mmCIF file of C-alpha atoms in Angstrom:
data_model
loop_
_atom_site.group_PDB
_atom_site.id
_atom_site.type_symbol
_atom_site.label_atom_id
_atom_site.label_comp_id
_atom_site.label_asym_id
_atom_site.label_seq_id
_atom_site.Cartn_x
_atom_site.Cartn_y
_atom_site.Cartn_z
ATOM 1 C CA MET A 1 88.965 122.514 103.511
ATOM 2 C CA ASP A 2 91.133 120.065 101.580
ATOM 3 C CA ARG A 3 90.822 119.297 97.847
ATOM 4 C CA ARG A 4 89.119 115.942 98.418
ATOM 5 C CA THR A 5 86.395 117.448 100.592
ATOM 6 C CA LEU A 6 85.808 120.240 98.086
ATOM 7 C CA LEU A 7 85.688 117.844 95.130
ATOM 8 C CA CYS A 8 83.329 115.459 96.908
ATOM 9 C CA GLY A 9 81.009 118.339 97.782
ATOM 10 C CA LEU A 10 81.000 119.594 94.201
ATOM 11 C CA LEU A 11 80.337 116.117 92.852
ATOM 12 C CA ALA A 12 77.475 115.623 95.269
ATOM 13 C CA LEU A 13 75.917 118.945 94.236
ATOM 14 C CA THR A 14 76.315 118.160 90.548
ATOM 15 C CA ALA A 15 74.964 114.625 90.872
ATOM 16 C CA GLY A 16 72.202 115.662 93.255
ATOM 17 C CA ALA A 17 73.009 112.654 95.429
ATOM 18 C CA THR A 18 75.544 111.388 97.909
ATOM 19 C CA VAL A 19 78.821 110.341 96.340
ATOM 20 C CA THR A 20 79.693 107.114 98.128
ATOM 21 C CA ALA A 21 83.257 106.940 96.785
ATOM 22 C CA CYS A 22 84.088 110.041 98.803
ATOM 23 C CA GLY A 23 83.146 108.375 102.068
ATOM 24 C CA THR A 24 81.367 109.755 105.068
ATOM 25 C CA GLY A 25 84.355 110.491 107.258
ATOM 26 C CA ALA A 26 82.962 108.028 109.804
ATOM 27 C CA GLY A 27 85.889 105.618 109.586
ATOM 28 C CA PRO A 28 89.195 104.985 107.871
ATOM 29 C CA THR A 29 89.209 105.035 104.095
ATOM 30 C CA ARG A 30 90.771 101.929 102.540
ATOM 31 C CA ARG A 31 93.470 102.830 100.044
ATOM 32 C CA PRO A 32 94.958 100.331 97.649
ATOM 33 C CA GLY A 33 98.481 99.621 98.820
ATOM 34 C CA VAL A 34 100.123 99.450 102.225
ATOM 35 C CA GLY A 35 98.494 102.548 103.705
ATOM 36 C CA SER A 36 100.148 103.250 107.053
ATOM 37 C CA ALA A 37 101.489 99.691 107.504
ATOM 38 C CA ARG A 38 105.226 99.264 107.949
ATOM 39 C CA PRO A 39 107.719 96.479 107.210
ATOM 40 C CA GLY A 40 107.266 93.682 109.741
ATOM 41 C CA ASP A 41 103.542 94.337 110.153
ATOM 42 C CA ARG A 42 101.266 91.307 109.845
ATOM 43 C CA VAL A 43 99.176 91.422 106.671
ATOM 44 C CA ALA A 44 97.137 88.223 107.037
ATOM 45 C CA GLY A 45 97.201 84.691 108.275
ATOM 46 C CA LEU A 46 98.584 82.224 105.762
ATOM 47 C CA ALA A 47 95.424 80.152 106.199
ATOM 48 C CA ASP A 48 93.346 83.162 105.048
ATOM 49 C CA VAL A 49 94.838 82.983 101.544
ATOM 50 C CA PRO A 50 93.645 79.935 99.564
ATOM 51 C CA VAL A 51 96.305 77.965 97.674
ATOM 52 C CA GLY A 52 95.915 78.520 93.930
ATOM 53 C CA SER A 53 93.857 81.652 94.483
ATOM 54 C CA GLY A 54 94.057 84.804 96.568
ATOM 55 C CA ALA A 55 92.282 87.323 98.745
ATOM 56 C CA LEU A 56 91.860 91.066 99.184
ATOM 57 C CA VAL A 57 92.947 92.004 102.706
ATOM 58 C CA ASP A 58 92.684 95.215 104.691
ATOM 59 C CA ILE A 59 95.956 96.169 106.370
ATOM 60 C CA GLY A 60 97.553 98.878 108.425
ATOM 61 C CA GLY A 61 94.249 100.412 109.442
ATOM 62 C CA ASP A 62 93.791 102.040 106.049
ATOM 63 C CA GLY A 63 95.510 99.964 103.363
ATOM 64 C CA GLN A 64 94.432 97.091 101.158
ATOM 65 C CA LEU A 65 96.458 94.442 99.334
ATOM 66 C CA LEU A 66 95.710 91.595 96.964
ATOM 67 C CA LEU A 67 97.453 88.459 98.202
ATOM 68 C CA VAL A 68 97.998 85.585 95.770
ATOM 69 C CA ARG A 69 99.120 82.116 96.874
ATOM 70 C CA PRO A 70 100.505 80.088 93.964
ATOM 71 C CA SER A 71 101.773 77.291 96.234
ATOM 72 C CA GLU A 72 101.647 76.105 99.862
ATOM 73 C CA SER A 73 104.739 78.087 100.842
ATOM 74 C CA GLU A 74 104.630 81.122 98.529
ATOM 75 C CA VAL A 75 102.556 84.295 98.807
ATOM 76 C CA ARG A 76 102.822 87.327 96.552
ATOM 77 C CA ALA A 77 101.206 90.693 97.158
ATOM 78 C CA PHE A 78 100.046 93.376 94.736
ATOM 79 C CA ASN A 79 98.582 96.817 95.021
ATOM 80 C CA PRO A 80 94.987 96.031 93.977
ATOM 81 C CA ALA A 81 94.447 99.326 92.130
ATOM 82 C CA CYS A 82 94.153 98.729 88.383
ATOM 83 C CA PRO A 83 96.743 100.973 86.688
ATOM 84 C CA HIS A 84 94.130 101.977 84.106
ATOM 85 C CA GLN A 85 91.711 103.917 86.338
ATOM 86 C CA GLY A 86 92.342 102.769 89.898
ATOM 87 C CA THR A 87 89.450 100.321 90.305
ATOM 88 C CA THR A 88 90.123 97.570 92.841
ATOM 89 C CA VAL A 89 90.788 94.338 90.956
ATOM 90 C CA ASN A 90 89.221 90.987 91.796
ATOM 91 C CA PRO A 91 91.199 88.135 93.378
ATOM 92 C CA PRO A 92 92.363 85.470 90.905
ATOM 93 C CA ALA A 93 89.692 83.341 89.256
ATOM 94 C CA GLY A 94 90.112 81.132 86.214
ATOM 95 C CA GLY A 95 93.860 81.778 86.122
ATOM 96 C CA THR A 96 93.719 85.598 85.973
ATOM 97 C CA ILE A 97 93.237 88.658 88.119
ATOM 98 C CA SER A 98 90.603 90.855 86.490
ATOM 99 C CA CYS A 99 89.467 94.448 86.732
ATOM 100 C CA PRO A 100 85.668 94.673 86.928
ATOM 101 C CA THR A 101 85.505 98.085 85.236
ATOM 102 C CA HIS A 102 87.122 97.614 81.823
ATOM 103 C CA ARG A 103 88.163 93.946 81.994
ATOM 104 C CA SER A 104 91.934 94.315 82.081
ATOM 105 C CA ALA A 105 93.441 90.947 82.977
ATOM 106 C CA PHE A 106 96.624 90.344 84.950
ATOM 107 C CA ASP A 107 98.886 87.338 85.548
ATOM 108 C CA PRO A 108 98.484 86.210 89.177
ATOM 109 C CA ALA A 109 102.095 84.990 89.326
ATOM 110 C CA THR A 110 103.683 88.282 88.238
ATOM 111 C CA GLY A 111 100.987 90.972 88.102
ATOM 112 C CA ALA A 112 101.843 91.562 84.414
ATOM 113 C CA VAL A 113 99.043 92.866 82.222
ATOM 114 C CA LEU A 114 97.688 90.139 79.921
ATOM 115 C CA SER A 115 94.946 92.070 78.121
ATOM 116 C CA GLY A 116 92.736 95.121 78.275
ATOM 117 C CA PRO A 117 93.356 98.841 78.462
ATOM 118 C CA SER A 118 95.708 98.831 81.465
ATOM 119 C CA PRO A 119 99.009 100.462 80.446
ATOM 120 C CA ARG A 120 101.065 98.299 82.830
ATOM 121 C CA GLY A 121 100.868 95.471 85.326
ATOM 122 C CA LEU A 122 99.969 95.552 89.004
ATOM 123 C CA ALA A 123 102.600 96.930 91.379
ATOM 124 C CA GLU A 124 104.086 94.182 93.525
ATOM 125 C CA VAL A 125 104.468 94.698 97.277
ATOM 126 C CA ALA A 126 107.149 92.759 99.147
ATOM 127 C CA VAL A 127 105.806 90.251 101.676
ATOM 128 C CA THR A 128 107.212 87.154 103.350
ATOM 129 C CA VAL A 129 105.736 84.135 105.076
ATOM 130 C CA SER A 130 106.710 83.982 108.729
ATOM 131 C CA GLY A 131 105.280 80.884 110.377
ATOM 132 C CA PRO A 132 101.475 81.158 110.178
ATOM 133 C CA ASP A 133 101.556 84.817 109.071
ATOM 134 C CA VAL A 134 102.128 86.912 105.973
ATOM 135 C CA VAL A 135 104.113 90.055 106.847
ATOM 136 C CA LEU A 136 105.301 93.124 104.957
ATOM 137 C CA SER A 137 108.987 92.965 104.043
#
């Protein structure tokens, strides 16, 4: 038995209910970041990322990235885990990326922390635009 399985079982016993964050083991668990994806892998279609906004995308079978598109030809990617406690952040709205748990705010152009309890900004992940696709660099 691994640590995660043991911890999830203990949490479920303590809470007296199913702990949904631990998953059911029925499918791949999405992890913030590239997961098992490798450089050159397609992350998303360029058309799937709205200009002036962004989107959370599942990649590599088990990873998840936040893609931000500041202009027609530019896409930036960030690990969507808030550095404060690991909550998945929301795509940009109103000029900021926000964490729904404790309201840390991040700059969509750089990932830098703008306010809130987060000790640092979002980790950037290298991507490039290749024709109609966004791919890991």
